[in-house]
């Protein structure tokens, strides 16, 4: 049985020495090309002879010539060096990420309750800046284990709001938004705003998004529970973008950020009223995993998301962008 070489004794520099010595057919010229010394290259050639079981270079007259075995090794050594350059040079190449020439796919999971114009804004910006990029948008729903999907690379970026974001992920705070209520134009909170107090708010019929996992509380209900309060939720929906239309045709109360609500007051018979409970502002984040934390392409994507939120803030005027 042929004895297999001990790969632990072979490093990439030794392969480079092999390729250079055979190409130059001279230990001294190889040393000069490698930026080394003749004794060092001679010692490395000795190691190579032991690993290959061949003399590699033999004397012919006043010079050296490669053996047949050495010539056979030249092409594989060159391929190995080229592949190593591609493998370990990828990060340097990626550092010069050019969105206009990029051909890749970004996978973003996002809630639809930040702003109706948010995701369209992200799409428009990527189409404009990186026309060769494909964008896959995934919903955040009860069956979305976004932490696992980030870890496995099934999703690159998650965008949503949390009272306490998961600590094991990287996060960037995008913006904060005042908590308000969206109600129908004929809702009692509009007709008699002075009577719109905490008691009436909690006793009202509320519409809320489906929780991200069974039994979980949303951001609003989590805060209410901390204050020893609970509201009556009569409708839960995974289609948050349709909630304003449901509110317009009922006396349901939708409690969410002002930025989302104000987009509907000119197209639906709805009104924005104050929330009687002093909820903290909704904080929206983008979350990502350590696996792509240093990726130049992913850093560029995260910056585009930040730019879109800045644009929305400038147009809306009701939120504060967190820098």
PDB file of C-alpha atoms in Angstrom:
ATOM      1  CA  UNK A   1       0.000   0.000   0.000  1.00  0.00           C
ATOM      2  CA  UNK A   2       1.300   3.465  -0.965  1.00  0.00           C
ATOM      3  CA  UNK A   3       2.013   5.605   2.056  1.00  0.00           C
ATOM      4  CA  UNK A   4      -0.038   8.814   2.048  1.00  0.00           C
ATOM      5  CA  UNK A   5       1.877  12.072   2.589  1.00  0.00           C
ATOM      6  CA  UNK A   6       1.517  13.789   5.942  1.00  0.00           C
ATOM      7  CA  UNK A   7      -0.420  16.905   4.913  1.00  0.00           C
ATOM      8  CA  UNK A   8       0.252  18.441   8.310  1.00  0.00           C
ATOM      9  CA  UNK A   9       3.871  18.856   7.211  1.00  0.00           C
ATOM     10  CA  UNK A  10       2.952  20.744   4.040  1.00  0.00           C
ATOM     11  CA  UNK A  11       2.199  24.458   4.057  1.00  0.00           C
ATOM     12  CA  UNK A  12       1.312  26.774   1.210  1.00  0.00           C
ATOM     13  CA  UNK A  13       4.693  28.488   1.282  1.00  0.00           C
ATOM     14  CA  UNK A  14       6.381  25.138   0.729  1.00  0.00           C
ATOM     15  CA  UNK A  15       4.267  24.653  -2.398  1.00  0.00           C
ATOM     16  CA  UNK A  16       5.367  28.100  -3.575  1.00  0.00           C
ATOM     17  CA  UNK A  17       8.997  27.155  -2.970  1.00  0.00           C
ATOM     18  CA  UNK A  18       8.485  23.976  -4.970  1.00  0.00           C
ATOM     19  CA  UNK A  19       6.954  25.861  -7.893  1.00  0.00           C
ATOM     20  CA  UNK A  20       9.613  28.594  -7.825  1.00  0.00           C
ATOM     21  CA  UNK A  21      12.624  26.269  -7.570  1.00  0.00           C
ATOM     22  CA  UNK A  22      11.417  24.094 -10.437  1.00  0.00           C
ATOM     23  CA  UNK A  23      10.540  27.123 -12.583  1.00  0.00           C
ATOM     24  CA  UNK A  24      13.845  28.909 -11.934  1.00  0.00           C
ATOM     25  CA  UNK A  25      15.978  25.736 -11.968  1.00  0.00           C
ATOM     26  CA  UNK A  26      18.224  27.496  -9.493  1.00  0.00           C
ATOM     27  CA  UNK A  27      18.218  27.697  -5.713  1.00  0.00           C
ATOM     28  CA  UNK A  28      19.851  31.142  -5.712  1.00  0.00           C
ATOM     29  CA  UNK A  29      17.422  32.639  -8.245  1.00  0.00           C
ATOM     30  CA  UNK A  30      14.488  31.038  -6.397  1.00  0.00           C
ATOM     31  CA  UNK A  31      15.688  32.599  -3.134  1.00  0.00           C
ATOM     32  CA  UNK A  32      15.890  36.023  -4.773  1.00  0.00           C
ATOM     33  CA  UNK A  33      12.375  35.690  -6.225  1.00  0.00           C
ATOM     34  CA  UNK A  34      10.945  34.480  -2.923  1.00  0.00           C
ATOM     35  CA  UNK A  35      12.664  37.216  -0.920  1.00  0.00           C
ATOM     36  CA  UNK A  36      14.470  34.525   1.043  1.00  0.00           C
ATOM     37  CA  UNK A  37      18.049  33.299   1.431  1.00  0.00           C
ATOM     38  CA  UNK A  38      19.849  30.490  -0.356  1.00  0.00           C
ATOM     39  CA  UNK A  39      20.377  28.423   2.838  1.00  0.00           C
ATOM     40  CA  UNK A  40      16.661  28.691   3.702  1.00  0.00           C
ATOM     41  CA  UNK A  41      15.565  27.630   0.221  1.00  0.00           C
ATOM     42  CA  UNK A  42      18.111  24.774   0.264  1.00  0.00           C
ATOM     43  CA  UNK A  43      16.642  23.550   3.549  1.00  0.00           C
ATOM     44  CA  UNK A  44      13.110  23.774   2.139  1.00  0.00           C
ATOM     45  CA  UNK A  45      14.194  21.895  -0.992  1.00  0.00           C
ATOM     46  CA  UNK A  46      15.536  19.168   1.266  1.00  0.00           C
ATOM     47  CA  UNK A  47      12.133  18.926   2.975  1.00  0.00           C
ATOM     48  CA  UNK A  48      10.419  18.767  -0.404  1.00  0.00           C
ATOM     49  CA  UNK A  49      12.665  15.951  -1.507  1.00  0.00           C
ATOM     50  CA  UNK A  50      11.740  14.030   1.614  1.00  0.00           C
ATOM     51  CA  UNK A  51       8.013  14.637   1.047  1.00  0.00           C
ATOM     52  CA  UNK A  52       8.025  13.762  -2.657  1.00  0.00           C
ATOM     53  CA  UNK A  53      10.614  10.988  -2.572  1.00  0.00           C
ATOM     54  CA  UNK A  54      12.345  12.571  -5.548  1.00  0.00           C
ATOM     55  CA  UNK A  55      15.494  14.617  -6.097  1.00  0.00           C
ATOM     56  CA  UNK A  56      13.434  17.261  -7.943  1.00  0.00           C
ATOM     57  CA  UNK A  57      16.555  19.088  -9.202  1.00  0.00           C
ATOM     58  CA  UNK A  58      19.709  17.310 -10.409  1.00  0.00           C
ATOM     59  CA  UNK A  59      23.007  18.606 -11.742  1.00  0.00           C
ATOM     60  CA  UNK A  60      23.564  18.827 -15.453  1.00  0.00           C
ATOM     61  CA  UNK A  61      26.894  20.360 -16.409  1.00  0.00           C
ATOM     62  CA  UNK A  62      27.247  23.621 -14.507  1.00  0.00           C
ATOM     63  CA  UNK A  63      23.547  24.004 -13.751  1.00  0.00           C
ATOM     64  CA  UNK A  64      20.480  22.198 -12.398  1.00  0.00           C
ATOM     65  CA  UNK A  65      17.621  20.596 -14.301  1.00  0.00           C
ATOM     66  CA  UNK A  66      14.258  19.370 -12.977  1.00  0.00           C
ATOM     67  CA  UNK A  67      13.545  15.674 -12.929  1.00  0.00           C
ATOM     68  CA  UNK A  68      10.576  14.217 -14.787  1.00  0.00           C
ATOM     69  CA  UNK A  69       8.743  13.929 -11.471  1.00  0.00           C
ATOM     70  CA  UNK A  70       9.456  17.604 -10.765  1.00  0.00           C
ATOM     71  CA  UNK A  71       8.041  18.638 -14.134  1.00  0.00           C
ATOM     72  CA  UNK A  72       4.914  16.582 -13.392  1.00  0.00           C
ATOM     73  CA  UNK A  73       4.511  18.507 -10.118  1.00  0.00           C
ATOM     74  CA  UNK A  74       4.808  21.940 -11.716  1.00  0.00           C
ATOM     75  CA  UNK A  75       1.248  22.189 -13.092  1.00  0.00           C
ATOM     76  CA  UNK A  76      -0.504  20.862  -9.933  1.00  0.00           C
ATOM     77  CA  UNK A  77       1.535  23.282  -7.783  1.00  0.00           C
ATOM     78  CA  UNK A  78       0.561  26.178 -10.019  1.00  0.00           C
ATOM     79  CA  UNK A  79      -3.137  25.219  -9.831  1.00  0.00           C
ATOM     80  CA  UNK A  80      -2.953  24.924  -6.054  1.00  0.00           C
ATOM     81  CA  UNK A  81      -1.403  28.381  -5.741  1.00  0.00           C
ATOM     82  CA  UNK A  82      -4.018  29.904  -8.052  1.00  0.00           C
ATOM     83  CA  UNK A  83      -6.871  28.277  -6.113  1.00  0.00           C
ATOM     84  CA  UNK A  84      -5.367  29.444  -2.833  1.00  0.00           C
ATOM     85  CA  UNK A  85      -5.200  32.983  -4.208  1.00  0.00           C
ATOM     86  CA  UNK A  86      -8.899  32.754  -5.118  1.00  0.00           C
ATOM     87  CA  UNK A  87      -9.791  31.247  -1.753  1.00  0.00           C
ATOM     88  CA  UNK A  88      -7.870  33.601   0.504  1.00  0.00           C
ATOM     89  CA  UNK A  89      -8.029  36.597  -1.802  1.00  0.00           C
ATOM     90  CA  UNK A  90     -11.846  36.589  -1.807  1.00  0.00           C
ATOM     91  CA  UNK A  91     -12.090  38.882   1.207  1.00  0.00           C
ATOM     92  CA  UNK A  92      -9.737  41.413  -0.394  1.00  0.00           C
ATOM     93  CA  UNK A  93     -11.710  41.225  -3.626  1.00  0.00           C
ATOM     94  CA  UNK A  94     -14.999  41.557  -1.742  1.00  0.00           C
ATOM     95  CA  UNK A  95     -13.686  44.648   0.033  1.00  0.00           C
ATOM     96  CA  UNK A  96     -14.098  46.449  -3.272  1.00  0.00           C
ATOM     97  CA  UNK A  97     -17.821  45.657  -3.439  1.00  0.00           C
ATOM     98  CA  UNK A  98     -19.345  47.382  -6.435  1.00  0.00           C
ATOM     99  CA  UNK A  99     -23.154  47.426  -6.178  1.00  0.00           C
ATOM    100  CA  UNK A 100     -23.618  48.504  -9.791  1.00  0.00           C
ATOM    101  CA  UNK A 101     -21.820  45.348 -10.965  1.00  0.00           C
ATOM    102  CA  UNK A 102     -22.910  42.923  -8.239  1.00  0.00           C
ATOM    103  CA  UNK A 103     -24.689  39.680  -9.120  1.00  0.00           C
ATOM    104  CA  UNK A 104     -25.976  38.184  -5.880  1.00  0.00           C
ATOM    105  CA  UNK A 105     -29.095  37.641  -3.791  1.00  0.00           C
ATOM    106  CA  UNK A 106     -30.026  39.441  -0.583  1.00  0.00           C
ATOM    107  CA  UNK A 107     -32.564  37.719   1.695  1.00  0.00           C
ATOM    108  CA  UNK A 108     -34.416  40.076   4.022  1.00  0.00           C
ATOM    109  CA  UNK A 109     -37.109  39.164   6.540  1.00  0.00           C
ATOM    110  CA  UNK A 110     -39.155  42.165   7.593  1.00  0.00           C
ATOM    111  CA  UNK A 111     -42.337  43.042   9.410  1.00  0.00           C
ATOM    112  CA  UNK A 112     -44.816  45.116   7.403  1.00  0.00           C
ATOM    113  CA  UNK A 113     -45.799  47.442  10.240  1.00  0.00           C
ATOM    114  CA  UNK A 114     -42.912  49.918  10.109  1.00  0.00           C
ATOM    115  CA  UNK A 115     -44.268  51.977   7.225  1.00  0.00           C
ATOM    116  CA  UNK A 116     -46.188  50.988   4.075  1.00  0.00           C
ATOM    117  CA  UNK A 117     -43.492  52.749   2.053  1.00  0.00           C
ATOM    118  CA  UNK A 118     -40.531  51.121   3.789  1.00  0.00           C
ATOM    119  CA  UNK A 119     -40.175  47.868   1.830  1.00  0.00           C
ATOM    120  CA  UNK A 120     -41.067  49.542  -1.488  1.00  0.00           C
ATOM    121  CA  UNK A 121     -38.366  52.088  -0.657  1.00  0.00           C
ATOM    122  CA  UNK A 122     -35.798  49.341  -0.077  1.00  0.00           C
ATOM    123  CA  UNK A 123     -36.764  47.696  -3.365  1.00  0.00           C
ATOM    124  CA  UNK A 124     -36.551  50.962  -5.298  1.00  0.00           C
ATOM    125  CA  UNK A 125     -33.164  51.824  -3.815  1.00  0.00           C
ATOM    126  CA  UNK A 126     -31.640  48.419  -4.589  1.00  0.00           C
ATOM    127  CA  UNK A 127     -33.087  48.438  -8.108  1.00  0.00           C
ATOM    128  CA  UNK A 128     -31.484  51.815  -8.681  1.00  0.00           C
ATOM    129  CA  UNK A 129     -28.115  51.232  -7.033  1.00  0.00           C
ATOM    130  CA  UNK A 130     -27.606  47.519  -7.721  1.00  0.00           C
ATOM    131  CA  UNK A 131     -29.692  46.444 -10.747  1.00  0.00           C
ATOM    132  CA  UNK A 132     -28.044  43.016 -10.909  1.00  0.00           C
ATOM    133  CA  UNK A 133     -29.013  42.131  -7.342  1.00  0.00           C
ATOM    134  CA  UNK A 134     -31.976  39.883  -6.539  1.00  0.00           C
ATOM    135  CA  UNK A 135     -33.931  40.719  -3.390  1.00  0.00           C
ATOM    136  CA  UNK A 136     -35.885  37.985  -1.603  1.00  0.00           C
ATOM    137  CA  UNK A 137     -38.318  39.359   0.977  1.00  0.00           C
ATOM    138  CA  UNK A 138     -39.588  37.035   3.700  1.00  0.00           C
ATOM    139  CA  UNK A 139     -42.365  37.808   6.187  1.00  0.00           C
ATOM    140  CA  UNK A 140     -41.936  37.701   9.941  1.00  0.00           C
ATOM    141  CA  UNK A 141     -44.646  35.335  11.089  1.00  0.00           C
ATOM    142  CA  UNK A 142     -45.461  32.822  13.813  1.00  0.00           C
ATOM    143  CA  UNK A 143     -43.490  30.103  12.014  1.00  0.00           C
ATOM    144  CA  UNK A 144     -40.432  32.304  11.439  1.00  0.00           C
ATOM    145  CA  UNK A 145     -37.535  31.206  13.602  1.00  0.00           C
ATOM    146  CA  UNK A 146     -35.512  34.174  12.437  1.00  0.00           C
ATOM    147  CA  UNK A 147     -32.599  33.510  14.806  1.00  0.00           C
ATOM    148  CA  UNK A 148     -32.097  30.047  13.339  1.00  0.00           C
ATOM    149  CA  UNK A 149     -32.539  31.315   9.783  1.00  0.00           C
ATOM    150  CA  UNK A 150     -29.922  34.009  10.337  1.00  0.00           C
ATOM    151  CA  UNK A 151     -27.494  31.442  11.743  1.00  0.00           C
ATOM    152  CA  UNK A 152     -28.023  29.093   8.783  1.00  0.00           C
ATOM    153  CA  UNK A 153     -27.791  31.829   6.177  1.00  0.00           C
ATOM    154  CA  UNK A 154     -31.389  31.314   5.054  1.00  0.00           C
ATOM    155  CA  UNK A 155     -31.921  35.013   5.823  1.00  0.00           C
ATOM    156  CA  UNK A 156     -29.303  37.784   5.723  1.00  0.00           C
ATOM    157  CA  UNK A 157     -31.149  40.512   7.598  1.00  0.00           C
ATOM    158  CA  UNK A 158     -34.200  40.761   9.871  1.00  0.00           C
ATOM    159  CA  UNK A 159     -36.071  44.043  10.331  1.00  0.00           C
ATOM    160  CA  UNK A 160     -38.718  44.612  12.976  1.00  0.00           C
ATOM    161  CA  UNK A 161     -39.389  46.043  16.413  1.00  0.00           C
ATOM    162  CA  UNK A 162     -38.713  44.493  19.792  1.00  0.00           C
ATOM    163  CA  UNK A 163     -39.042  45.761  23.324  1.00  0.00           C
ATOM    164  CA  UNK A 164     -35.837  43.829  24.132  1.00  0.00           C
ATOM    165  CA  UNK A 165     -33.961  42.668  21.007  1.00  0.00           C
ATOM    166  CA  UNK A 166     -32.187  39.279  21.220  1.00  0.00           C
ATOM    167  CA  UNK A 167     -28.731  39.830  22.663  1.00  0.00           C
ATOM    168  CA  UNK A 168     -26.872  37.152  20.681  1.00  0.00           C
ATOM    169  CA  UNK A 169     -27.335  38.987  17.371  1.00  0.00           C
ATOM    170  CA  UNK A 170     -25.792  42.141  15.981  1.00  0.00           C
ATOM    171  CA  UNK A 171     -28.295  44.962  15.792  1.00  0.00           C
ATOM    172  CA  UNK A 172     -28.577  48.415  14.387  1.00  0.00           C
ATOM    173  CA  UNK A 173     -31.286  50.725  15.648  1.00  0.00           C
ATOM    174  CA  UNK A 174     -33.071  52.303  12.698  1.00  0.00           C
ATOM    175  CA  UNK A 175     -35.600  54.685  14.221  1.00  0.00           C
ATOM    176  CA  UNK A 176     -38.018  55.230  17.041  1.00  0.00           C
ATOM    177  CA  UNK A 177     -41.662  56.136  16.569  1.00  0.00           C
ATOM    178  CA  UNK A 178     -44.399  57.507  18.799  1.00  0.00           C
ATOM    179  CA  UNK A 179     -47.096  55.007  19.767  1.00  0.00           C
ATOM    180  CA  UNK A 180     -50.563  56.165  18.696  1.00  0.00           C
ATOM    181  CA  UNK A 181     -53.936  54.628  17.913  1.00  0.00           C
ATOM    182  CA  UNK A 182     -55.600  54.363  14.542  1.00  0.00           C
ATOM    183  CA  UNK A 183     -59.418  54.306  14.696  1.00  0.00           C
ATOM    184  CA  UNK A 184     -62.362  54.807  12.369  1.00  0.00           C
ATOM    185  CA  UNK A 185     -63.517  58.369  11.770  1.00  0.00           C
ATOM    186  CA  UNK A 186     -66.693  57.709  13.755  1.00  0.00           C
ATOM    187  CA  UNK A 187     -64.977  55.989  16.702  1.00  0.00           C
ATOM    188  CA  UNK A 188     -65.873  57.321  20.202  1.00  0.00           C
ATOM    189  CA  UNK A 189     -62.225  58.309  20.697  1.00  0.00           C
ATOM    190  CA  UNK A 190     -62.664  60.791  17.844  1.00  0.00           C
ATOM    191  CA  UNK A 191     -66.116  62.001  18.853  1.00  0.00           C
ATOM    192  CA  UNK A 192     -65.244  62.456  22.527  1.00  0.00           C
ATOM    193  CA  UNK A 193     -61.451  62.625  22.931  1.00  0.00           C
ATOM    194  CA  UNK A 194     -61.648  63.794  26.569  1.00  0.00           C
ATOM    195  CA  UNK A 195     -63.323  60.521  27.542  1.00  0.00           C
ATOM    196  CA  UNK A 196     -60.647  58.491  25.737  1.00  0.00           C
ATOM    197  CA  UNK A 197     -58.823  57.312  28.856  1.00  0.00           C
ATOM    198  CA  UNK A 198     -56.900  54.211  29.909  1.00  0.00           C
ATOM    199  CA  UNK A 199     -60.010  52.383  31.101  1.00  0.00           C
ATOM    200  CA  UNK A 200     -61.883  52.892  27.820  1.00  0.00           C
ATOM    201  CA  UNK A 201     -58.781  52.057  25.832  1.00  0.00           C
ATOM    202  CA  UNK A 202     -58.250  48.702  27.575  1.00  0.00           C
ATOM    203  CA  UNK A 203     -61.957  47.825  27.298  1.00  0.00           C
ATOM    204  CA  UNK A 204     -62.102  48.555  23.555  1.00  0.00           C
ATOM    205  CA  UNK A 205     -61.924  45.930  20.820  1.00  0.00           C
ATOM    206  CA  UNK A 206     -58.345  45.813  19.574  1.00  0.00           C
ATOM    207  CA  UNK A 207     -56.671  44.465  16.463  1.00  0.00           C
ATOM    208  CA  UNK A 208     -53.088  43.231  16.785  1.00  0.00           C
ATOM    209  CA  UNK A 209     -50.523  41.372  14.678  1.00  0.00           C
ATOM    210  CA  UNK A 210     -50.129  37.635  14.999  1.00  0.00           C
ATOM    211  CA  UNK A 211     -47.271  36.988  17.479  1.00  0.00           C
ATOM    212  CA  UNK A 212     -43.929  35.818  16.123  1.00  0.00           C
ATOM    213  CA  UNK A 213     -44.281  32.533  18.005  1.00  0.00           C
ATOM    214  CA  UNK A 214     -47.203  30.869  19.817  1.00  0.00           C
ATOM    215  CA  UNK A 215     -47.901  32.360  23.228  1.00  0.00           C
ATOM    216  CA  UNK A 216     -45.668  35.367  22.666  1.00  0.00           C
ATOM    217  CA  UNK A 217     -46.780  38.877  23.511  1.00  0.00           C
ATOM    218  CA  UNK A 218     -46.348  41.686  21.040  1.00  0.00           C
ATOM    219  CA  UNK A 219     -44.403  44.808  21.960  1.00  0.00           C
ATOM    220  CA  UNK A 220     -47.523  46.710  23.105  1.00  0.00           C
ATOM    221  CA  UNK A 221     -48.943  43.831  25.149  1.00  0.00           C
ATOM    222  CA  UNK A 222     -45.557  43.065  26.650  1.00  0.00           C
ATOM    223  CA  UNK A 223     -45.355  46.624  27.937  1.00  0.00           C
ATOM    224  CA  UNK A 224     -48.955  46.568  29.197  1.00  0.00           C
ATOM    225  CA  UNK A 225     -48.267  43.313  31.057  1.00  0.00           C
ATOM    226  CA  UNK A 226     -45.275  44.918  32.763  1.00  0.00           C
ATOM    227  CA  UNK A 227     -47.646  47.655  33.993  1.00  0.00           C
ATOM    228  CA  UNK A 228     -50.166  45.080  35.233  1.00  0.00           C
ATOM    229  CA  UNK A 229     -52.623  45.865  32.428  1.00  0.00           C
ATOM    230  CA  UNK A 230     -54.162  43.928  29.565  1.00  0.00           C
ATOM    231  CA  UNK A 231     -56.261  44.992  26.587  1.00  0.00           C
ATOM    232  CA  UNK A 232     -58.977  43.009  24.846  1.00  0.00           C
ATOM    233  CA  UNK A 233     -57.745  41.760  21.478  1.00  0.00           C
ATOM    234  CA  UNK A 234     -60.638  40.562  19.332  1.00  0.00           C
ATOM    235  CA  UNK A 235     -58.807  40.335  16.003  1.00  0.00           C
ATOM    236  CA  UNK A 236     -55.317  39.022  15.283  1.00  0.00           C
ATOM    237  CA  UNK A 237     -53.976  39.231  11.775  1.00  0.00           C
ATOM    238  CA  UNK A 238     -50.833  38.140   9.969  1.00  0.00           C
ATOM    239  CA  UNK A 239     -51.722  40.700   7.271  1.00  0.00           C
ATOM    240  CA  UNK A 240     -50.850  43.854   9.148  1.00  0.00           C
ATOM    241  CA  UNK A 241     -50.981  46.002   6.025  1.00  0.00           C
ATOM    242  CA  UNK A 242     -54.722  45.253   5.787  1.00  0.00           C
ATOM    243  CA  UNK A 243     -55.406  46.276   9.399  1.00  0.00           C
ATOM    244  CA  UNK A 244     -56.192  49.942   8.559  1.00  0.00           C
ATOM    245  CA  UNK A 245     -58.957  48.827   6.198  1.00  0.00           C
ATOM    246  CA  UNK A 246     -60.376  46.607   8.931  1.00  0.00           C
ATOM    247  CA  UNK A 247     -60.233  49.536  11.346  1.00  0.00           C
ATOM    248  CA  UNK A 248     -62.000  51.821   8.851  1.00  0.00           C
ATOM    249  CA  UNK A 249     -65.032  49.514   8.753  1.00  0.00           C
ATOM    250  CA  UNK A 250     -65.313  48.803  12.494  1.00  0.00           C
ATOM    251  CA  UNK A 251     -64.656  50.190  15.943  1.00  0.00           C
ATOM    252  CA  UNK A 252     -61.404  48.269  16.299  1.00  0.00           C
ATOM    253  CA  UNK A 253     -58.382  50.062  17.737  1.00  0.00           C
ATOM    254  CA  UNK A 254     -54.988  49.605  16.120  1.00  0.00           C
ATOM    255  CA  UNK A 255     -52.092  50.612  18.370  1.00  0.00           C
ATOM    256  CA  UNK A 256     -48.821  51.080  16.539  1.00  0.00           C
ATOM    257  CA  UNK A 257     -46.358  53.719  15.351  1.00  0.00           C
ATOM    258  CA  UNK A 258     -47.435  57.097  14.031  1.00  0.00           C
ATOM    259  CA  UNK A 259     -45.354  56.635  10.879  1.00  0.00           C
ATOM    260  CA  UNK A 260     -47.448  53.636   9.852  1.00  0.00           C
ATOM    261  CA  UNK A 261     -50.759  55.225  10.791  1.00  0.00           C
ATOM    262  CA  UNK A 262     -50.316  58.576   9.103  1.00  0.00           C
ATOM    263  CA  UNK A 263     -49.906  56.924   5.682  1.00  0.00           C
ATOM    264  CA  UNK A 264     -53.608  55.988   5.746  1.00  0.00           C
ATOM    265  CA  UNK A 265     -55.396  59.094   6.978  1.00  0.00           C
ATOM    266  CA  UNK A 266     -55.717  60.571   3.468  1.00  0.00           C
ATOM    267  CA  UNK A 267     -56.908  57.380   1.774  1.00  0.00           C
ATOM    268  CA  UNK A 268     -59.239  55.820   4.377  1.00  0.00           C
ATOM    269  CA  UNK A 269     -61.911  57.166   6.759  1.00  0.00           C
ATOM    270  CA  UNK A 270     -59.592  56.763   9.752  1.00  0.00           C
ATOM    271  CA  UNK A 271     -58.051  59.093  12.328  1.00  0.00           C
ATOM    272  CA  UNK A 272     -54.915  59.073  14.459  1.00  0.00           C
ATOM    273  CA  UNK A 273     -55.600  59.613  18.173  1.00  0.00           C
ATOM    274  CA  UNK A 274     -53.307  59.574  21.176  1.00  0.00           C
ATOM    275  CA  UNK A 275     -52.719  56.354  23.066  1.00  0.00           C
ATOM    276  CA  UNK A 276     -54.043  56.854  26.635  1.00  0.00           C
ATOM    277  CA  UNK A 277     -51.341  54.539  27.973  1.00  0.00           C
ATOM    278  CA  UNK A 278     -47.908  56.176  28.024  1.00  0.00           C
ATOM    279  CA  UNK A 279     -46.151  53.522  25.977  1.00  0.00           C
ATOM    280  CA  UNK A 280     -42.455  53.990  25.195  1.00  0.00           C
ATOM    281  CA  UNK A 281     -41.638  54.748  21.557  1.00  0.00           C
ATOM    282  CA  UNK A 282     -41.497  51.790  19.226  1.00  0.00           C
ATOM    283  CA  UNK A 283     -37.872  50.986  18.433  1.00  0.00           C
ATOM    284  CA  UNK A 284     -37.175  49.421  15.046  1.00  0.00           C
ATOM    285  CA  UNK A 285     -33.996  47.463  14.450  1.00  0.00           C
ATOM    286  CA  UNK A 286     -32.199  45.508  11.816  1.00  0.00           C
ATOM    287  CA  UNK A 287     -30.641  42.298  13.131  1.00  0.00           C
ATOM    288  CA  UNK A 288     -27.914  40.170  11.589  1.00  0.00           C
ATOM    289  CA  UNK A 289     -25.657  37.271  12.510  1.00  0.00           C
ATOM    290  CA  UNK A 290     -21.930  37.210  13.166  1.00  0.00           C
ATOM    291  CA  UNK A 291     -21.514  35.022  10.064  1.00  0.00           C
ATOM    292  CA  UNK A 292     -22.022  37.991   7.736  1.00  0.00           C
ATOM    293  CA  UNK A 293     -21.060  40.806  10.090  1.00  0.00           C
ATOM    294  CA  UNK A 294     -17.870  41.632   8.145  1.00  0.00           C
ATOM    295  CA  UNK A 295     -19.208  41.007   4.638  1.00  0.00           C
ATOM    296  CA  UNK A 296     -18.789  44.199   2.558  1.00  0.00           C
ATOM    297  CA  UNK A 297     -21.882  43.344   0.518  1.00  0.00           C
ATOM    298  CA  UNK A 298     -23.953  42.878   3.677  1.00  0.00           C
ATOM    299  CA  UNK A 299     -22.591  46.089   5.196  1.00  0.00           C
ATOM    300  CA  UNK A 300     -23.660  47.877   2.036  1.00  0.00           C
ATOM    301  CA  UNK A 301     -27.157  46.353   2.304  1.00  0.00           C
ATOM    302  CA  UNK A 302     -27.509  47.466   5.917  1.00  0.00           C
ATOM    303  CA  UNK A 303     -26.484  50.991   4.962  1.00  0.00           C
ATOM    304  CA  UNK A 304     -29.151  51.074   2.229  1.00  0.00           C
ATOM    305  CA  UNK A 305     -31.776  50.099   4.803  1.00  0.00           C
ATOM    306  CA  UNK A 306     -30.593  52.929   7.056  1.00  0.00           C
ATOM    307  CA  UNK A 307     -30.791  55.385   4.170  1.00  0.00           C
ATOM    308  CA  UNK A 308     -34.374  54.364   3.388  1.00  0.00           C
ATOM    309  CA  UNK A 309     -35.432  54.942   6.996  1.00  0.00           C
ATOM    310  CA  UNK A 310     -33.757  58.363   6.929  1.00  0.00           C
ATOM    311  CA  UNK A 311     -35.703  59.243   3.787  1.00  0.00           C
ATOM    312  CA  UNK A 312     -38.974  58.104   5.382  1.00  0.00           C
ATOM    313  CA  UNK A 313     -38.249  60.186   8.454  1.00  0.00           C
ATOM    314  CA  UNK A 314     -37.590  63.251   6.328  1.00  0.00           C
ATOM    315  CA  UNK A 315     -40.882  62.760   4.478  1.00  0.00           C
ATOM    316  CA  UNK A 316     -42.957  61.796   7.500  1.00  0.00           C
ATOM    317  CA  UNK A 317     -41.621  64.248  10.036  1.00  0.00           C
ATOM    318  CA  UNK A 318     -43.186  62.304  12.908  1.00  0.00           C
ATOM    319  CA  UNK A 319     -40.319  60.063  13.911  1.00  0.00           C
ATOM    320  CA  UNK A 320     -36.816  60.515  15.112  1.00  0.00           C
ATOM    321  CA  UNK A 321     -34.071  58.709  13.265  1.00  0.00           C
ATOM    322  CA  UNK A 322     -31.523  57.227  15.617  1.00  0.00           C
ATOM    323  CA  UNK A 323     -28.004  57.825  14.383  1.00  0.00           C
TER     324      UNK A 323
END
